[in-house]
Each structure stands twice: as C-alpha cells, then as structure tokens.
Amino acid sequence: MQKITGIILAGGQSRRMGGTDKGLQLLRDKPLVAWVLERLAPQVDELLISANRNLEAYARFGYRVIPDEPGETDDIEKSVEKFAGPLAGLRQGLKEAAHPLVLTAPCDSPFLPADLAQRLYTALKRENAQLAVAKTFDQPHPVFCLCRRDLLSHLDAFLKTGGRKFDAWYSTLETIEVNFDDEAEAFGNINTLEELQAHS
C-alpha cells in the first residue's frame, strides 16, 4: 500500500452551529476533531489538520496545522477567496503532503469508518483511478476521498475558473465511487448544536 497523508478538513464556517469552530465543540467531553483524529491516525502515514482559525488550539492535538488560505505569494491568491470551502483545504494539503496519496475527512464526522483508507485505496489501485470517493447507497460523500497528490495543478486550474464544489471538481477526473453501504451511519456528520446534544 502506498503511503498516505491524511487531511482533516476543519476550515468551515459552521453557519448551522452559530459560527462556532465546529471541530472544537465537545462531544462526550472530547472535541469533535479529537474523535476524527483517533479514527483516522491509524489509517495514514502522516496526518495534517487544515484550519483557518484557532490554529494554536488545533496544534495542541499534536499534528501539524496548515491554514487553508492562500499565502501572499500564491499565484492563485485572488481566485481562492477566504473560506473557499473544503477544496481550499484539499489544495493546501496537496501542497504540504509528504506522500503520493492524500485522504480527506471532515472534522465533524466522529464515527468515520476504521477501514476508510484501505477500501478507498483498494478501489483506486484496482481501477487505476485518480480519485476514489466514498458512497453510501445513492449518496456520494465528496469530502471522504482519496486522491493523488499530483492532482494539484488540475485543482488549481479548476479553482482559477471559479469552481468551488468538490463533486464538480472530481467529476472531471477518473473517479471511482466506493460502496460503504454496510457502514452508512459512519458517515453521519454533526452540523448543529442539537445534533451534538443528541449524540452526547
């Protein structure tokens, strides 16, 4: 199995959670991002946290934090606005990753599958695809994907055109959807304080 860099996407605006930093909200006395870290860390060879605020708080979990905003010298700075969504986090991850494959997961899915990386990798390799994305029944989960690090230039080109949606980007690639019907509940995410309380 090729080495994988995992990226936890924690840069959202959390509008449905009142604008609070979702990854740092407590579920059973533990931040949401900590649940995701525990699930994802054993599956990858390197783990990064993509965030755009509270960087010091995220750094306390012991993994490198990469801001998902483009820097001043970035050649597409003007086309990737602040809070450009998960693709901004993926882009920074592709730039920073030490390994040829990059796996993404959101910070608000505390029960993600323990075999996510293995199953996505198996399909990616079998189909010689550029990207593998998790799917349950007829619902793809775009931010749960495994892709090749060398897609950075392709993603840059997409962002330069104003593209922002994850699924619109990967629809232009050789993509394989990977069935996780047996673990559908594992992809549940927590978007509101009410949902957070319901899981407590």
Coordinates of N, CA and C in Angstrom, one line a residue:
M1 N 0.8 -1.2 0.0 CA 0.0 0.0 0.0 C 0.9 1.2 0.0
Q2 N 0.6 2.1 -0.9 CA 1.4 3.4 -1.0 C 1.1 4.2 0.3
K3 N 2.1 5.1 0.6 CA 1.9 5.9 1.8 C 0.9 7.0 1.6
I4 N 0.1 7.3 2.6 CA -1.0 8.2 2.5 C -0.8 9.4 3.6
T5 N -1.1 10.6 3.1 CA -1.2 11.7 4.0 C -2.7 12.0 4.3
G6 N -3.1 12.0 5.5 CA -4.5 12.3 5.8 C -4.6 13.8 6.2
I7 N -5.7 14.3 5.7 CA -6.0 15.7 6.0 C -7.4 15.9 6.6
I8 N -7.5 16.4 7.8 CA -8.7 16.7 8.4 C -9.2 18.1 8.1
L9 N -10.3 18.2 7.5 CA -10.8 19.5 7.0 C -11.6 20.2 8.1
A10 N -11.0 21.2 8.7 CA -11.6 21.9 9.8 C -11.7 23.4 9.6
G11 N -11.9 23.7 8.3 CA -11.9 25.2 8.0 C -13.2 25.8 7.7
G12 N -14.3 25.0 8.0 CA -15.6 25.5 7.6 C -16.1 26.7 8.5
Q13 N -17.1 27.4 8.1 CA -17.7 28.5 8.8 C -18.7 28.1 9.9
S14 N -19.2 26.8 9.8 CA -20.1 26.3 10.8 C -21.3 27.2 11.0
R15 N -21.9 27.6 9.9 CA -23.1 28.5 10.0 C -24.2 27.9 10.8
R16 N -24.4 26.6 10.5 CA -25.6 25.9 11.2 C -25.3 25.7 12.7
M17 N -24.0 25.9 13.1 CA -23.7 25.8 14.5 C -23.4 27.2 15.1
G18 N -24.0 28.2 14.5 CA -23.8 29.5 15.1 C -22.5 30.2 14.9
G19 N -21.7 29.6 13.9 CA -20.4 30.2 13.6 C -19.3 29.8 14.5
T20 N -19.6 28.9 15.4 CA -18.5 28.4 16.3 C -17.6 27.5 15.5
D21 N -16.4 27.3 16.1 CA -15.5 26.4 15.4 C -15.9 25.0 15.7
K22 N -16.5 24.4 14.7 CA -17.2 23.1 14.9 C -16.2 22.0 15.4
G23 N -15.0 21.9 14.9 CA -14.1 20.9 15.3 C -13.7 20.9 16.8
L24 N -13.9 22.1 17.4 CA -13.5 22.2 18.8 C -14.7 22.0 19.7
Q25 N -15.9 21.8 19.2 CA -17.1 21.6 20.0 C -17.0 20.2 20.7
L26 N -17.5 20.2 21.9 CA -17.3 18.9 22.7 C -18.4 17.9 22.4
L27 N -18.0 16.7 22.2 CA -18.9 15.5 22.1 C -18.5 14.6 23.2
R28 N -19.3 14.4 24.2 CA -19.0 13.5 25.3 C -17.6 13.9 25.9
D29 N -17.5 15.2 26.1 CA -16.3 15.8 26.8 C -15.0 15.7 26.0
K30 N -15.2 15.5 24.7 CA -14.0 15.4 23.8 C -14.3 16.2 22.5
P31 N -13.4 17.1 22.1 CA -13.6 17.9 20.8 C -13.9 16.9 19.6
L32 N -14.8 17.4 18.8 CA -15.1 16.6 17.6 C -13.9 16.2 16.8
V33 N -13.0 17.1 16.6 CA -11.8 16.8 15.9 C -10.9 15.7 16.5
A34 N -11.0 15.6 17.8 CA -10.2 14.6 18.5 C -10.8 13.2 18.2
W35 N -12.1 13.1 18.0 CA -12.7 11.8 17.6 C -12.2 11.4 16.2
V36 N -12.2 12.4 15.3 CA -11.8 12.1 14.0 C -10.3 11.7 13.9
L37 N -9.5 12.5 14.7 CA -8.1 12.1 14.8 C -7.8 10.7 15.2
E38 N -8.5 10.3 16.2 CA -8.4 8.9 16.7 C -8.7 7.9 15.7
R39 N -9.7 8.2 14.9 CA -10.2 7.2 13.9 C -9.2 7.2 12.7
L40 N -8.8 8.4 12.3 CA -8.0 8.5 11.0 C -6.5 8.2 11.2
A41 N -6.0 8.6 12.3 CA -4.5 8.5 12.5 C -3.9 7.1 12.2
P42 N -4.6 6.0 12.7 CA -4.1 4.7 12.5 C -4.1 4.2 11.0
Q43 N -4.8 5.0 10.2 CA -5.0 4.6 8.8 C -4.1 5.2 7.8
V44 N -3.3 6.3 8.3 CA -2.5 7.0 7.4 C -1.0 7.1 7.9
D45 N -0.1 7.6 7.1 CA 1.3 7.7 7.4 C 1.7 9.0 7.9
E46 N 0.8 10.0 7.6 CA 1.0 11.4 8.0 C -0.3 12.0 8.2
L47 N -0.5 12.9 9.2 CA -1.8 13.5 9.4 C -1.6 15.0 9.6
L48 N -2.4 15.7 8.8 CA -2.4 17.2 8.9 C -3.8 17.7 9.2
I49 N -3.9 18.8 9.9 CA -5.2 19.5 10.1 C -5.3 20.8 9.3
S50 N -6.3 20.9 8.5 CA -6.5 22.1 7.7 C -7.5 23.0 8.4
A51 N -7.1 24.2 8.8 CA -7.9 25.1 9.6 C -7.6 26.5 9.2
N52 N -8.6 27.4 9.5 CA -8.3 28.8 9.2 C -8.5 29.7 10.4
R53 N -8.7 29.1 11.5 CA -8.8 29.9 12.8 C -8.5 29.0 14.0
N54 N -8.2 29.6 15.1 CA -7.9 28.8 16.3 C -6.7 27.8 16.0
L55 N -5.7 28.2 15.3 CA -4.7 27.3 14.9 C -3.9 26.8 16.1
E56 N -3.7 27.6 17.1 CA -3.0 27.1 18.3 C -3.8 26.0 19.0
A57 N -5.1 26.2 19.0 CA -5.9 25.1 19.7 C -5.8 23.8 18.9
Y58 N -5.8 23.9 17.6 CA -5.7 22.6 16.8 C -4.3 22.0 17.0
A59 N -3.3 22.9 17.1 CA -1.9 22.4 17.2 C -1.7 21.6 18.5
R60 N -2.5 21.8 19.5 CA -2.4 21.1 20.8 C -2.7 19.6 20.6
F61 N -3.3 19.2 19.5 CA -3.6 17.8 19.4 C -2.4 17.0 18.9
G62 N -1.3 17.8 18.6 CA 0.0 17.1 18.3 C 0.2 16.9 16.8
Y63 N -0.6 17.4 15.9 CA -0.4 17.3 14.5 C -0.1 18.6 13.8
R64 N 0.5 18.6 12.7 CA 0.8 19.9 12.0 C -0.5 20.5 11.5
V65 N -0.7 21.8 11.7 CA -1.8 22.5 11.3 C -1.4 23.4 10.1
I66 N -2.2 23.3 9.0 CA -1.9 24.0 7.8 C -3.1 25.0 7.5
P67 N -2.9 26.3 7.5 CA -4.0 27.2 7.2 C -4.5 26.9 5.7
D68 N -5.8 27.0 5.6 CA -6.4 26.7 4.2 C -6.5 27.9 3.4
E69 N -5.9 29.0 3.8 CA -6.0 30.2 3.0 C -4.7 30.3 2.2
P70 N -4.8 30.8 1.0 CA -3.6 31.0 0.1 C -2.7 32.1 0.7
G71 N -1.4 32.0 0.6 CA -0.5 32.9 1.1 C -0.3 34.1 0.1
E72 N 0.4 35.1 0.6 CA 0.6 36.3 -0.2 C 1.3 36.0 -1.6
T73 N 2.2 35.0 -1.6 CA 2.9 34.8 -2.8 C 2.2 33.7 -3.7
D74 N 1.1 33.3 -3.3 CA 0.4 32.3 -4.0 C -0.1 32.8 -5.4
D75 N 0.1 32.1 -6.4 CA -0.2 32.6 -7.8 C -1.7 32.6 -8.0
I76 N -2.5 31.9 -7.2 CA -4.0 32.0 -7.4 C -4.7 32.6 -6.2
E77 N -3.9 33.4 -5.5 CA -4.5 34.0 -4.3 C -5.8 34.7 -4.6
K78 N -5.9 35.5 -5.7 CA -7.1 36.3 -5.9 C -8.3 35.4 -6.3
S79 N -8.0 34.2 -6.8 CA -9.1 33.4 -7.2 C -9.6 32.4 -6.2
V80 N -8.8 32.3 -5.1 CA -9.3 31.4 -4.0 C -9.5 32.3 -2.8
E81 N -10.8 32.7 -2.6 CA -11.1 33.6 -1.6 C -11.1 32.9 -0.2
K82 N -11.1 33.7 0.8 CA -11.1 33.2 2.2 C -12.4 32.3 2.4
F83 N -12.2 31.2 3.1 CA -13.3 30.2 3.3 C -13.8 29.7 2.0
A84 N -13.0 29.3 1.1 CA -13.4 28.8 -0.2 C -14.0 27.4 -0.1
G85 N -14.1 26.9 1.1 CA -14.7 25.6 1.3 C -13.6 24.5 1.3
P86 N -14.1 23.2 1.3 CA -13.1 22.1 1.5 C -12.1 22.0 0.4
L87 N -12.4 22.5 -0.8 CA -11.3 22.4 -1.8 C -10.1 23.2 -1.5
A88 N -10.3 24.3 -0.7 CA -9.2 25.1 -0.3 C -8.3 24.3 0.7
G89 N -8.9 23.6 1.6 CA -8.2 22.7 2.5 C -7.5 21.6 1.8
L90 N -8.2 21.0 0.8 CA -7.5 20.0 0.0 C -6.3 20.5 -0.8
R91 N -6.5 21.7 -1.3 CA -5.4 22.3 -2.1 C -4.1 22.5 -1.2
Q92 N -4.3 23.0 0.0 CA -3.2 23.2 0.8 C -2.6 21.9 1.2
G93 N -3.4 20.9 1.4 CA -3.0 19.6 1.8 C -2.1 18.9 0.7
L94 N -2.6 19.1 -0.6 CA -1.8 18.6 -1.7 C -0.5 19.3 -1.8
K95 N -0.4 20.5 -1.4 CA 0.9 21.3 -1.5 C 1.8 20.8 -0.3
E96 N 1.2 20.5 0.8 CA 2.0 20.2 2.0 C 2.3 18.7 2.2
A97 N 1.5 17.8 1.6 CA 1.6 16.4 1.8 C 3.0 15.8 1.5
A98 N 3.4 14.9 2.4 CA 4.7 14.3 2.2 C 4.6 13.0 1.3
H99 N 3.4 12.5 1.1 CA 3.2 11.2 0.5 C 2.4 11.3 -0.8
P100 N 2.5 10.3 -1.7 CA 1.8 10.5 -3.0 C 0.3 10.4 -3.0
L101 N -0.3 9.9 -1.9 CA -1.7 9.9 -1.9 C -2.2 10.7 -0.7
V102 N -3.4 11.3 -0.9 CA -4.0 12.2 0.1 C -5.4 11.8 0.4
L103 N -5.7 11.6 1.7 CA -7.0 11.2 2.1 C -7.6 12.3 2.9
T104 N -8.9 12.7 2.6 CA -9.5 13.8 3.3 C -10.7 13.3 4.1
A105 N -11.0 13.9 5.2 CA -12.1 13.7 6.1 C -12.5 14.9 6.8
P106 N -13.8 15.2 7.0 CA -14.2 16.4 7.7 C -14.1 16.2 9.2
C107 N -14.0 17.4 9.9 CA -13.8 17.4 11.4 C -15.1 17.1 12.1
D108 N -16.2 16.9 11.4 CA -17.5 16.8 12.1 C -18.1 15.4 11.9
S109 N -17.3 14.4 11.5 CA -17.8 13.0 11.4 C -17.0 12.1 12.3
P110 N -17.4 12.1 13.6 CA -16.6 11.4 14.6 C -16.6 9.9 14.5
F111 N -17.5 9.3 13.7 CA -17.6 7.9 13.7 C -17.2 7.3 12.3
L112 N -16.3 8.0 11.6 CA -15.9 7.6 10.3 C -15.3 6.2 10.3
P113 N -15.4 5.4 9.2 CA -15.0 4.0 9.1 C -13.6 3.8 9.5
A114 N -13.3 2.8 10.2 CA -11.9 2.4 10.6 C -11.1 1.9 9.4
D115 N -11.9 1.5 8.3 CA -11.2 0.9 7.2 C -11.4 1.8 5.9
L116 N -11.6 3.1 6.2 CA -11.8 4.0 5.1 C -10.7 4.1 4.1
A117 N -9.5 4.2 4.6 CA -8.3 4.3 3.8 C -8.1 3.1 3.0
Q118 N -8.2 1.9 3.6 CA -7.9 0.7 2.9 C -8.9 0.4 1.8
R119 N -10.2 0.7 2.0 CA -11.2 0.4 1.0 C -11.1 1.4 -0.2
L120 N -10.8 2.6 0.1 CA -10.6 3.6 -0.9 C -9.4 3.3 -1.7
Y121 N -8.3 2.9 -1.0 CA -7.0 2.6 -1.7 C -7.2 1.4 -2.6
T122 N -7.9 0.4 -2.1 CA -8.1 -0.9 -2.9 C -8.8 -0.5 -4.2
A123 N -9.8 0.3 -4.2 CA -10.6 0.6 -5.4 C -9.7 1.5 -6.3
L124 N -9.0 2.5 -5.7 CA -8.2 3.4 -6.5 C -7.2 2.6 -7.3
K125 N -6.5 1.7 -6.6 CA -5.5 0.9 -7.3 C -6.1 -0.1 -8.3
R126 N -7.2 -0.7 -8.0 CA -7.8 -1.7 -8.9 C -8.2 -1.0 -10.2
E127 N -8.8 0.2 -10.1 CA -9.3 0.9 -11.3 C -8.3 1.8 -11.9
N128 N -7.1 1.9 -11.3 CA -6.1 2.9 -11.7 C -6.7 4.3 -11.9
A129 N -7.5 4.7 -10.9 CA -8.2 5.9 -10.9 C -7.4 7.0 -10.3
Q130 N -7.8 8.3 -10.5 CA -7.1 9.4 -10.0 C -7.7 9.8 -8.6
L131 N -8.9 9.4 -8.4 CA -9.6 9.7 -7.1 C -10.6 8.7 -6.8
A132 N -10.7 8.3 -5.5 CA -11.8 7.4 -5.0 C -12.6 8.1 -4.0
V133 N -13.9 8.0 -4.1 CA -14.8 8.7 -3.1 C -15.7 7.7 -2.5
A134 N -16.0 7.9 -1.2 CA -16.9 7.0 -0.5 C -18.4 7.3 -0.9
K135 N -19.2 6.3 -0.9 CA -20.6 6.4 -1.3 C -21.4 5.4 -0.5
T136 N -22.5 5.9 0.0 CA -23.5 5.0 0.7 C -24.8 5.1 -0.1
F137 N -25.2 3.9 -0.6 CA -26.4 3.8 -1.4 C -26.3 4.7 -2.6
D138 N -27.2 5.7 -2.8 CA -27.0 6.6 -4.0 C -26.4 7.9 -3.6
Q139 N -25.8 8.0 -2.4 CA -25.3 9.3 -1.9 C -23.7 9.3 -1.8
P140 N -23.1 10.0 -2.7 CA -21.6 10.1 -2.6 C -21.3 11.1 -1.4
H141 N -20.1 10.9 -0.8 CA -19.6 11.7 0.2 C -18.3 12.4 -0.2
P142 N -18.4 13.5 -0.9 CA -17.2 14.0 -1.6 C -16.0 14.3 -0.7
V143 N -16.3 14.8 0.5 CA -15.1 15.1 1.4 C -14.4 13.9 2.0
F144 N -15.0 12.7 1.7 CA -14.3 11.5 2.1 C -13.7 10.9 0.9
C145 N -12.5 11.4 0.5 CA -11.9 10.9 -0.7 C -10.4 10.6 -0.6
L146 N -9.9 9.8 -1.5 CA -8.5 9.5 -1.6 C -8.1 9.9 -3.0
C147 N -7.1 10.8 -3.1 CA -6.7 11.2 -4.4 C -5.2 11.3 -4.5
R148 N -4.7 11.5 -5.7 CA -3.3 11.5 -6.0 C -2.8 12.9 -5.8
R149 N -1.6 13.0 -5.1 CA -1.0 14.3 -4.8 C -0.7 15.1 -6.1
D150 N -0.5 14.5 -7.2 CA -0.1 15.2 -8.4 C -1.3 15.8 -9.1
L151 N -2.5 15.8 -8.4 CA -3.6 16.5 -9.0 C -3.7 18.0 -8.6
L152 N -2.6 18.5 -8.0 CA -2.6 19.9 -7.5 C -2.8 20.8 -8.7
S153 N -2.1 20.6 -9.8 CA -2.2 21.6 -10.9 C -3.6 21.5 -11.5
H154 N -4.1 20.4 -11.5 CA -5.5 20.2 -12.1 C -6.5 21.0 -11.2
L155 N -6.3 20.8 -9.9 CA -7.2 21.5 -8.9 C -7.0 23.1 -9.1
D156 N -5.8 23.5 -9.2 CA -5.5 24.9 -9.4 C -6.2 25.5 -10.6
A157 N -6.2 24.7 -11.7 CA -6.9 25.1 -12.9 C -8.4 25.2 -12.7
F158 N -8.9 24.3 -11.9 CA -10.4 24.3 -11.6 C -10.7 25.5 -10.8
L159 N -9.9 25.8 -9.8 CA -10.2 27.0 -8.9 C -10.0 28.3 -9.6
K160 N -9.1 28.4 -10.6 CA -8.9 29.6 -11.3 C -10.2 29.9 -12.2
T161 N -11.0 28.9 -12.5 CA -12.2 29.2 -13.3 C -13.3 29.6 -12.4
G162 N -13.1 29.6 -11.0 CA -14.2 30.0 -10.1 C -14.9 28.7 -9.5
G163 N -14.4 27.6 -9.9 CA -15.0 26.3 -9.3 C -14.8 26.3 -7.8
R164 N -15.8 25.8 -7.1 CA -15.7 25.7 -5.6 C -16.3 24.3 -5.1
K165 N -17.1 23.6 -5.9 CA -17.7 22.4 -5.4 C -16.8 21.2 -5.6
F166 N -16.7 20.4 -4.5 CA -15.9 19.3 -4.5 C -16.3 18.3 -5.6
D167 N -17.6 18.0 -5.7 CA -18.1 17.0 -6.6 C -17.9 17.5 -8.1
A168 N -18.0 18.8 -8.3 CA -17.9 19.3 -9.6 C -16.4 19.2 -10.1
W169 N -15.5 19.3 -9.1 CA -14.1 19.1 -9.5 C -13.8 17.7 -9.8
Y170 N -14.2 16.7 -8.9 CA -13.8 15.4 -9.2 C -14.6 14.7 -10.4
S171 N -15.7 15.4 -10.8 CA -16.4 14.8 -11.9 C -15.6 15.0 -13.2
T172 N -14.5 15.8 -13.2 CA -13.6 16.0 -14.3 C -12.5 15.0 -14.3
L173 N -12.4 14.2 -13.3 CA -11.3 13.2 -13.1 C -11.7 11.8 -13.4
E174 N -10.8 10.9 -13.4 CA -11.0 9.5 -13.5 C -11.3 9.0 -12.0
T175 N -12.6 9.0 -11.7 CA -13.1 8.8 -10.3 C -13.8 7.5 -10.2
I176 N -13.6 6.8 -9.0 CA -14.3 5.6 -8.7 C -15.0 5.8 -7.4
E177 N -16.3 5.5 -7.4 CA -17.1 5.6 -6.2 C -17.1 4.3 -5.5
V178 N -16.8 4.3 -4.2 CA -16.6 3.1 -3.4 C -17.8 2.9 -2.4
N179 N -18.4 1.7 -2.5 CA -19.6 1.4 -1.8 C -19.3 1.2 -0.3
F180 N -19.9 1.9 0.6 CA -19.8 1.7 2.0 C -21.2 1.6 2.6
D181 N -22.1 0.9 1.9 CA -23.5 0.7 2.4 C -23.5 0.0 3.8
D182 N -22.5 -0.8 4.0 CA -22.5 -1.5 5.3 C -22.1 -0.6 6.5
E183 N -21.6 0.6 6.2 CA -21.2 1.5 7.2 C -21.8 2.9 7.0
A184 N -23.0 2.9 6.6 CA -23.7 4.2 6.2 C -23.7 5.1 7.4
E185 N -24.0 4.6 8.6 CA -24.1 5.5 9.7 C -22.7 6.2 10.1
A186 N -21.6 5.6 9.6 CA -20.3 6.1 10.0 C -20.0 7.4 9.3
F187 N -20.8 7.7 8.3 CA -20.6 9.0 7.6 C -21.5 10.1 8.1
G188 N -22.2 9.9 9.1 CA -23.1 10.9 9.7 C -22.2 12.0 10.2
N189 N -22.6 13.3 9.9 CA -21.8 14.4 10.4 C -22.7 15.2 11.4
I190 N -22.1 16.0 12.2 CA -22.8 16.8 13.2 C -22.7 18.3 12.8
N191 N -23.9 18.8 12.4 CA -23.9 20.2 11.9 C -24.5 21.2 12.8
T192 N -25.3 20.8 13.8 CA -25.9 21.7 14.7 C -25.7 21.4 16.2
L193 N -25.9 22.3 17.0 CA -25.8 22.1 18.5 C -26.8 21.0 18.9
E194 N -27.9 21.0 18.3 CA -29.0 20.0 18.6 C -28.5 18.6 18.3
E195 N -27.8 18.4 17.1 CA -27.3 17.1 16.8 C -26.2 16.7 17.7
L196 N -25.4 17.7 18.1 CA -24.3 17.4 19.1 C -24.9 16.9 20.4
Q197 N -25.9 17.6 20.9 CA -26.5 17.1 22.1 C -27.2 15.8 22.0
A198 N -27.7 15.5 20.8 CA -28.4 14.2 20.6 C -27.4 13.0 20.6
H199 N -26.1 13.3 20.3 CA -25.1 12.2 20.4 C -24.4 12.1 21.7
S200 N -24.7 13.1 22.6 CA -24.0 13.1 23.9 C -24.5 12.1 24.8

